[in-house]
Structure formats: structure tokens, C-alpha cells
């Protein structure tokens, strides 16, 4: 599976959009981009995933560049409860392994 | 659905003792995963079961670790004998069908401290 690169930490003001970037320059054509987050002391929680097209659900939006070498997770109106470590993972549909990197520690500030 | 259930939530034991962690996956899920999380190594996959059969145990650190899944609704991870370096948070996750896009659902974890 492709490696991902994320900034180690970010701050965001409450109510503003949080944009979390992820680089995955070696991604293969059939590999999906997944985002999970881990709130302190809890198990990781699925947020969203995509292949090529931008995706949106009730939690977030995922923007994938046309060359698929990078993506951005957008939390449109961040709240204090969104403070967590966010993991960007690429995975092919034929495999079961998620390789969790170090993620981005997002702190939402009041 | 109650989600993935793990027990105990916290376990403190002394070096050399046997430790058993338990997991109940989400009903209907046929894939189960055990992970370990430490500050030094992050979140690591230990073992993966599909339809109650261990498929990949390459992440199990050594022979002191063993995992079983006697039926579709129960799995155990056993450490015998335990050592202080086994102190970590152990997560169980389940998924409805590996190979597709389906996400993994994680339990709340068991925080293990070995003194």
C-alpha cells in the first residue's frame, strides 16, 4: 500500500473549516483513500473514503486531486469535539490491511 | 447495534501473569482484527480473522501472544507470560466483508498495564 504524508499537527478555530492535507504520491490506480480519526482514548472512527471523485457525507468532505497524488479532508464547521488525530490511509480493495501512520493531530480552539 | 465490545476496558497485571482480552464483533461481520497501539510504534495490526479462521498473524510479536476465534461472535487475545513491554492499548475491529470498500469498526480498546 502507498505511503501517506501528513502534517503532524494543525490548529483550527471553532466554527471554521478544518482542511487536513494528505500526500500519497505513489498511490496506485485501484487504491482508495480512507480517512479515520481517533479521539483521545477511543478507537479509530471511520470518516470517509474515495477513489477519484470528491465525496461528501454528514461528517466531512474529501477532495482528491485529479492526479490522485494528494487529498484534503474538510470538516466544514469544526467543533471542539473534532479535536482528534486524523489518519489518511490508502488501501487497495483486495487487501485488508490498514497501515496507520502518525496522522495529523487537529486541535480545535474555542 | 452496540458496536464492537471489548473487555476488560482496563487491565493491570504483574509480569509473568497470563492476560486474556476479549472481543465481540458486530453481528453479521465476518472479519475481525486485533490491533495494538503504543506511543512508540503507533497502531499496528496483530492478527486478522476471516470467517473465524486466522488469515494473517504476521503482526503477532512473538509466541507469547495467541489469538482465537471459536465462533463468529467471540474472539480472545492471550498473552502468556506477560511482560512490561506488552503495556499498550489493544483494539479489536470488525468489518462486514474484506476485499470490498467496507470500513472497519473499532471497539473502545483495552488498556493493558503490565507491572
mmCIF file of C-alpha atoms in Angstrom:
data_model
loop_
_atom_site.group_PDB
_atom_site.id
_atom_site.type_symbol
_atom_site.label_atom_id
_atom_site.label_comp_id
_atom_site.label_asym_id
_atom_site.label_seq_id
_atom_site.Cartn_x
_atom_site.Cartn_y
_atom_site.Cartn_z
ATOM 1 C CA UNK A 1 0.000 0.000 0.000
ATOM 2 C CA UNK A 2 1.117 3.525 -0.745
ATOM 3 C CA UNK A 3 2.662 5.620 1.974
ATOM 4 C CA UNK A 4 0.987 8.799 3.056
ATOM 5 C CA UNK A 5 2.437 12.018 4.408
ATOM 6 C CA UNK A 6 0.510 14.282 6.738
ATOM 7 C CA UNK A 7 1.486 17.327 8.791
ATOM 8 C CA UNK A 8 1.967 16.332 12.425
ATOM 9 C CA UNK A 9 -0.343 18.951 13.845
ATOM 10 C CA UNK A 10 -2.804 21.705 12.962
ATOM 11 C CA UNK A 11 -4.974 24.189 14.799
ATOM 12 C CA UNK A 12 -8.383 25.387 13.729
ATOM 13 C CA UNK A 13 -10.767 27.931 15.212
ATOM 14 C CA UNK A 14 -14.114 26.610 16.329
ATOM 15 C CA UNK A 15 -16.766 27.143 13.658
ATOM 16 C CA UNK A 16 -14.247 27.472 10.864
ATOM 17 C CA UNK A 17 -13.474 24.874 8.234
ATOM 18 C CA UNK A 18 -10.629 22.499 9.007
ATOM 19 C CA UNK A 19 -8.670 21.444 5.929
ATOM 20 C CA UNK A 20 -6.393 18.480 6.530
ATOM 21 C CA UNK A 21 -3.974 17.652 3.704
ATOM 22 C CA UNK A 22 -2.510 14.290 2.783
ATOM 23 C CA UNK A 23 0.106 13.404 0.191
ATOM 24 C CA UNK A 24 0.042 9.970 -1.413
ATOM 25 C CA UNK A 25 2.204 10.429 -4.478
ATOM 26 C CA UNK A 26 2.784 6.695 -5.043
ATOM 27 C CA UNK A 27 -0.880 5.722 -4.973
ATOM 28 C CA UNK A 28 -1.922 3.057 -7.481
ATOM 29 C CA UNK A 29 -4.889 3.269 -9.792
ATOM 30 C CA UNK A 30 -7.117 0.971 -7.746
ATOM 31 C CA UNK A 31 -6.206 2.228 -4.279
ATOM 32 C CA UNK A 32 -8.790 4.078 -2.250
ATOM 33 C CA UNK A 33 -8.088 6.946 0.120
ATOM 34 C CA UNK A 34 -9.588 6.476 3.582
ATOM 35 C CA UNK A 35 -9.790 8.860 6.487
ATOM 36 C CA UNK A 36 -10.179 7.811 10.095
ATOM 37 C CA UNK A 37 -9.915 9.790 13.263
ATOM 38 C CA UNK A 38 -9.087 8.868 16.827
ATOM 39 C CA UNK A 39 -10.434 10.949 19.640
ATOM 40 C CA UNK A 40 -8.378 10.666 22.788
ATOM 41 C CA UNK A 41 -8.572 7.209 24.399
ATOM 42 C CA UNK A 42 -11.123 5.927 21.894
ATOM 43 C CA UNK A 43 -10.864 3.510 18.987
ATOM 44 C CA UNK A 44 -10.352 4.920 15.489
ATOM 45 C CA UNK A 45 -13.545 6.033 13.777
ATOM 46 C CA UNK A 46 -14.202 5.880 10.054
ATOM 47 C CA UNK A 47 -14.913 9.242 8.434
ATOM 48 C CA UNK A 48 -14.968 8.928 4.657
ATOM 49 C CA UNK A 49 -13.256 7.318 1.693
ATOM 50 C CA UNK A 50 -12.948 7.876 -2.054
ATOM 51 C CA UNK A 51 -11.266 6.716 -5.231
ATOM 52 C CA UNK A 52 -11.268 9.529 -7.762
ATOM 53 C CA UNK A 53 -14.261 11.747 -7.282
ATOM 54 C CA UNK A 54 -14.854 14.111 -4.440
ATOM 55 C CA UNK A 55 -17.021 12.659 -1.719
ATOM 56 C CA UNK A 56 -19.227 14.175 0.951
ATOM 57 C CA UNK A 57 -21.094 12.707 3.871
ATOM 58 C CA UNK A 58 -22.603 14.000 7.082
ATOM 59 C CA UNK A 59 -19.203 14.240 8.734
ATOM 60 C CA UNK A 60 -16.855 15.632 6.115
ATOM 61 C CA UNK A 61 -15.873 16.180 2.508
ATOM 62 C CA UNK A 62 -12.988 14.547 0.713
ATOM 63 C CA UNK A 63 -11.305 16.338 -2.147
ATOM 64 C CA UNK A 64 -8.935 14.226 -4.269
ATOM 65 C CA UNK A 65 -6.725 15.928 -6.841
ATOM 66 C CA UNK A 66 -7.084 14.937 -10.455
ATOM 67 C CA UNK A 67 -3.721 13.135 -10.465
ATOM 68 C CA UNK A 68 -4.747 11.463 -7.175
ATOM 69 C CA UNK A 69 -1.381 12.243 -5.608
ATOM 70 C CA UNK A 70 -2.929 14.197 -2.770
ATOM 71 C CA UNK A 71 -6.210 14.767 -0.998
ATOM 72 C CA UNK A 72 -7.793 17.064 1.551
ATOM 73 C CA UNK A 73 -10.275 16.210 4.271
ATOM 74 C CA UNK A 74 -12.591 19.095 5.036
ATOM 75 C CA UNK A 75 -14.554 19.455 8.250
ATOM 76 C CA UNK A 76 -16.847 22.323 7.245
ATOM 77 C CA UNK A 77 -17.619 23.724 10.694
ATOM 78 C CA UNK A 78 -15.156 22.381 13.219
ATOM 79 C CA UNK A 79 -16.281 21.955 16.815
ATOM 80 C CA UNK A 80 -14.302 21.250 19.970
ATOM 81 C CA UNK A 81 -15.381 17.622 19.680
ATOM 82 C CA UNK A 82 -13.485 17.344 16.394
ATOM 83 C CA UNK A 83 -10.190 17.599 18.284
ATOM 84 C CA UNK A 84 -8.515 14.304 17.420
ATOM 85 C CA UNK A 85 -5.753 12.600 15.466
ATOM 86 C CA UNK A 86 -6.740 12.224 11.816
ATOM 87 C CA UNK A 87 -5.280 9.392 9.764
ATOM 88 C CA UNK A 88 -5.091 9.313 5.986
ATOM 89 C CA UNK A 89 -4.704 5.769 4.636
ATOM 90 C CA UNK A 90 -4.543 4.333 1.141
ATOM 91 C CA UNK A 91 -5.705 0.785 0.585
ATOM 92 C CA UNK A 92 -6.465 -1.377 -2.391
ATOM 93 C CA UNK A 93 -9.848 -3.138 -2.363
ATOM 94 C CA UNK A 94 -8.175 -6.542 -2.477
ATOM 95 C CA UNK A 95 -6.340 -6.120 0.803
ATOM 96 C CA UNK A 96 -7.457 -5.965 4.388
ATOM 97 C CA UNK A 97 -4.608 -4.064 5.979
ATOM 98 C CA UNK A 98 -4.810 -0.501 7.039
ATOM 99 C CA UNK A 99 -1.386 0.991 7.640
ATOM 100 C CA UNK A 100 -1.871 3.764 10.124
ATOM 101 C CA UNK A 101 0.845 6.386 10.022
ATOM 102 C CA UNK A 102 1.332 9.075 12.627
ATOM 103 C CA UNK A 103 -1.591 11.169 11.423
ATOM 104 C CA UNK A 104 -2.364 14.846 11.992
ATOM 105 C CA UNK A 105 -3.228 15.991 15.472
ATOM 106 C CA UNK A 106 -6.007 18.564 14.988
ATOM 107 C CA UNK A 107 -6.750 20.908 17.829
ATOM 108 C CA UNK A 108 -9.935 22.941 17.559
ATOM 109 C CA UNK A 109 -9.637 26.135 19.551
ATOM 110 C CA UNK A 110 -12.504 27.923 21.262
ATOM 111 C CA UNK B 1 -26.275 -2.294 17.391
ATOM 112 C CA UNK B 2 -23.923 -1.993 20.337
ATOM 113 C CA UNK B 3 -20.833 -1.838 18.171
ATOM 114 C CA UNK B 4 -17.686 -3.816 18.846
ATOM 115 C CA UNK B 5 -17.492 -4.789 22.503
ATOM 116 C CA UNK B 6 -14.215 -5.331 24.316
ATOM 117 C CA UNK B 7 -13.495 -6.453 27.828
ATOM 118 C CA UNK B 8 -11.997 -5.628 30.158
ATOM 119 C CA UNK B 9 -11.573 -1.925 29.453
ATOM 120 C CA UNK B 10 -8.593 -1.729 31.776
ATOM 121 C CA UNK B 11 -6.278 -4.467 32.967
ATOM 122 C CA UNK B 12 -3.386 -4.148 35.370
ATOM 123 C CA UNK B 13 -1.301 -7.233 35.952
ATOM 124 C CA UNK B 14 2.123 -8.277 37.082
ATOM 125 C CA UNK B 15 4.890 -9.519 34.865
ATOM 126 C CA UNK B 16 4.617 -13.228 34.221
ATOM 127 C CA UNK B 17 0.865 -13.413 34.590
ATOM 128 C CA UNK B 18 -1.474 -14.575 31.853
ATOM 129 C CA UNK B 19 -3.711 -11.921 30.307
ATOM 130 C CA UNK B 20 -6.818 -12.579 28.224
ATOM 131 C CA UNK B 21 -8.520 -9.856 26.244
ATOM 132 C CA UNK B 22 -11.979 -10.411 24.806
ATOM 133 C CA UNK B 23 -13.845 -9.085 21.818
ATOM 134 C CA UNK B 24 -17.369 -9.395 20.473
ATOM 135 C CA UNK B 25 -17.595 -8.158 16.883
ATOM 136 C CA UNK B 26 -20.610 -6.504 15.336
ATOM 137 C CA UNK B 27 -23.239 -9.089 14.478
ATOM 138 C CA UNK B 28 -23.020 -10.135 10.842
ATOM 139 C CA UNK B 29 -19.431 -9.050 10.385
ATOM 140 C CA UNK B 30 -17.195 -11.851 9.176
ATOM 141 C CA UNK B 31 -13.798 -10.207 9.561
ATOM 142 C CA UNK B 32 -12.093 -9.451 12.851
ATOM 143 C CA UNK B 33 -8.863 -7.640 13.552
ATOM 144 C CA UNK B 34 -6.694 -7.205 16.642
ATOM 145 C CA UNK B 35 -4.506 -4.088 16.826
ATOM 146 C CA UNK B 36 -2.033 -2.799 19.382
ATOM 147 C CA UNK B 37 -1.299 0.880 19.934
ATOM 148 C CA UNK B 38 1.736 2.318 21.699
ATOM 149 C CA UNK B 39 3.329 5.724 21.672
ATOM 150 C CA UNK B 40 6.474 4.357 20.103
ATOM 151 C CA UNK B 41 5.008 2.195 17.348
ATOM 152 C CA UNK B 42 1.573 3.683 16.758
ATOM 153 C CA UNK B 43 -1.298 1.444 15.693
ATOM 154 C CA UNK B 44 -0.201 -1.988 14.482
ATOM 155 C CA UNK B 45 -2.228 -4.888 13.131
ATOM 156 C CA UNK B 46 -1.541 -8.052 15.124
ATOM 157 C CA UNK B 47 -3.845 -10.620 13.522
ATOM 158 C CA UNK B 48 -6.749 -10.829 11.121
ATOM 159 C CA UNK B 49 -9.536 -13.450 11.060
ATOM 160 C CA UNK B 50 -11.942 -14.080 8.223
ATOM 161 C CA UNK B 51 -14.926 -16.351 8.861
ATOM 162 C CA UNK B 52 -13.328 -17.358 12.181
ATOM 163 C CA UNK B 53 -10.114 -18.517 10.507
ATOM 164 C CA UNK B 54 -6.803 -16.741 11.152
ATOM 165 C CA UNK B 55 -5.600 -15.416 7.822
ATOM 166 C CA UNK B 56 -2.612 -13.294 8.751
ATOM 167 C CA UNK B 57 -0.841 -13.431 12.099
ATOM 168 C CA UNK B 58 2.418 -11.914 10.888
ATOM 169 C CA UNK B 59 1.957 -8.980 13.231
ATOM 170 C CA UNK B 60 1.859 -11.108 16.364
ATOM 171 C CA UNK B 61 5.045 -10.108 18.148
ATOM 172 C CA UNK B 62 6.117 -13.491 19.499
ATOM 173 C CA UNK B 63 4.968 -16.855 20.740
ATOM 174 C CA UNK B 64 3.747 -15.364 23.991
ATOM 175 C CA UNK B 65 0.824 -13.940 22.022
ATOM 176 C CA UNK B 66 -2.015 -16.110 20.762
ATOM 177 C CA UNK B 67 -5.474 -15.374 19.401
ATOM 178 C CA UNK B 68 -8.546 -17.496 18.866
ATOM 179 C CA UNK B 69 -11.947 -17.056 17.339
ATOM 180 C CA UNK B 70 -14.079 -20.062 18.336
ATOM 181 C CA UNK B 71 -17.212 -18.634 16.745
ATOM 182 C CA UNK B 72 -18.448 -15.652 14.795
ATOM 183 C CA UNK B 73 -19.327 -13.662 17.880
ATOM 184 C CA UNK B 74 -16.267 -14.024 20.079
ATOM 185 C CA UNK B 75 -12.502 -13.702 19.947
ATOM 186 C CA UNK B 76 -9.712 -13.693 22.501
ATOM 187 C CA UNK B 77 -6.172 -12.388 22.527
ATOM 188 C CA UNK B 78 -3.993 -14.046 25.130
ATOM 189 C CA UNK B 79 -0.559 -13.064 26.387
ATOM 190 C CA UNK B 80 1.298 -15.656 28.424
ATOM 191 C CA UNK B 81 3.542 -14.763 30.144
ATOM 192 C CA UNK B 82 3.029 -11.026 30.058
ATOM 193 C CA UNK B 83 5.928 -8.566 30.130
ATOM 194 C CA UNK B 84 6.086 -4.830 30.875
ATOM 195 C CA UNK B 85 6.749 -4.083 27.191
ATOM 196 C CA UNK B 86 3.316 -5.519 26.380
ATOM 197 C CA UNK B 87 1.737 -2.499 28.034
ATOM 198 C CA UNK B 88 -0.399 -0.855 25.365
ATOM 199 C CA UNK B 89 -3.960 -0.265 24.257
ATOM 200 C CA UNK B 90 -5.343 -3.257 22.374
ATOM 201 C CA UNK B 91 -8.143 -2.652 19.892
ATOM 202 C CA UNK B 92 -10.451 -5.109 18.248
ATOM 203 C CA UNK B 93 -12.156 -4.164 14.983
ATOM 204 C CA UNK B 94 -14.644 -5.883 12.720
ATOM 205 C CA UNK B 95 -15.714 -5.485 9.132
ATOM 206 C CA UNK B 96 -18.518 -6.912 7.071
ATOM 207 C CA UNK B 97 -16.524 -8.050 4.046
ATOM 208 C CA UNK B 98 -12.857 -7.750 3.412
ATOM 209 C CA UNK B 99 -11.815 -7.062 -0.130
ATOM 210 C CA UNK B 100 -14.505 -4.515 -0.689
ATOM 211 C CA UNK B 101 -14.567 -0.917 0.370
ATOM 212 C CA UNK B 102 -16.178 -1.596 3.705
ATOM 213 C CA UNK B 103 -14.691 0.181 6.629
ATOM 214 C CA UNK B 104 -13.508 -1.322 9.888
ATOM 215 C CA UNK B 105 -15.393 -0.593 13.082
ATOM 216 C CA UNK B 106 -13.199 -0.354 16.157
ATOM 217 C CA UNK B 107 -14.023 -1.194 19.728
ATOM 218 C CA UNK B 108 -13.197 1.064 22.681
ATOM 219 C CA UNK B 109 -9.968 -0.792 23.412
ATOM 220 C CA UNK B 110 -8.419 -2.484 26.423
ATOM 221 C CA UNK B 111 -5.693 -0.551 28.199
ATOM 222 C CA UNK B 112 -3.190 -3.102 29.479
ATOM 223 C CA UNK B 113 -0.572 -2.258 32.068
ATOM 224 C CA UNK B 114 1.985 -4.897 32.971
ATOM 225 C CA UNK B 115 3.975 -4.047 36.074
#
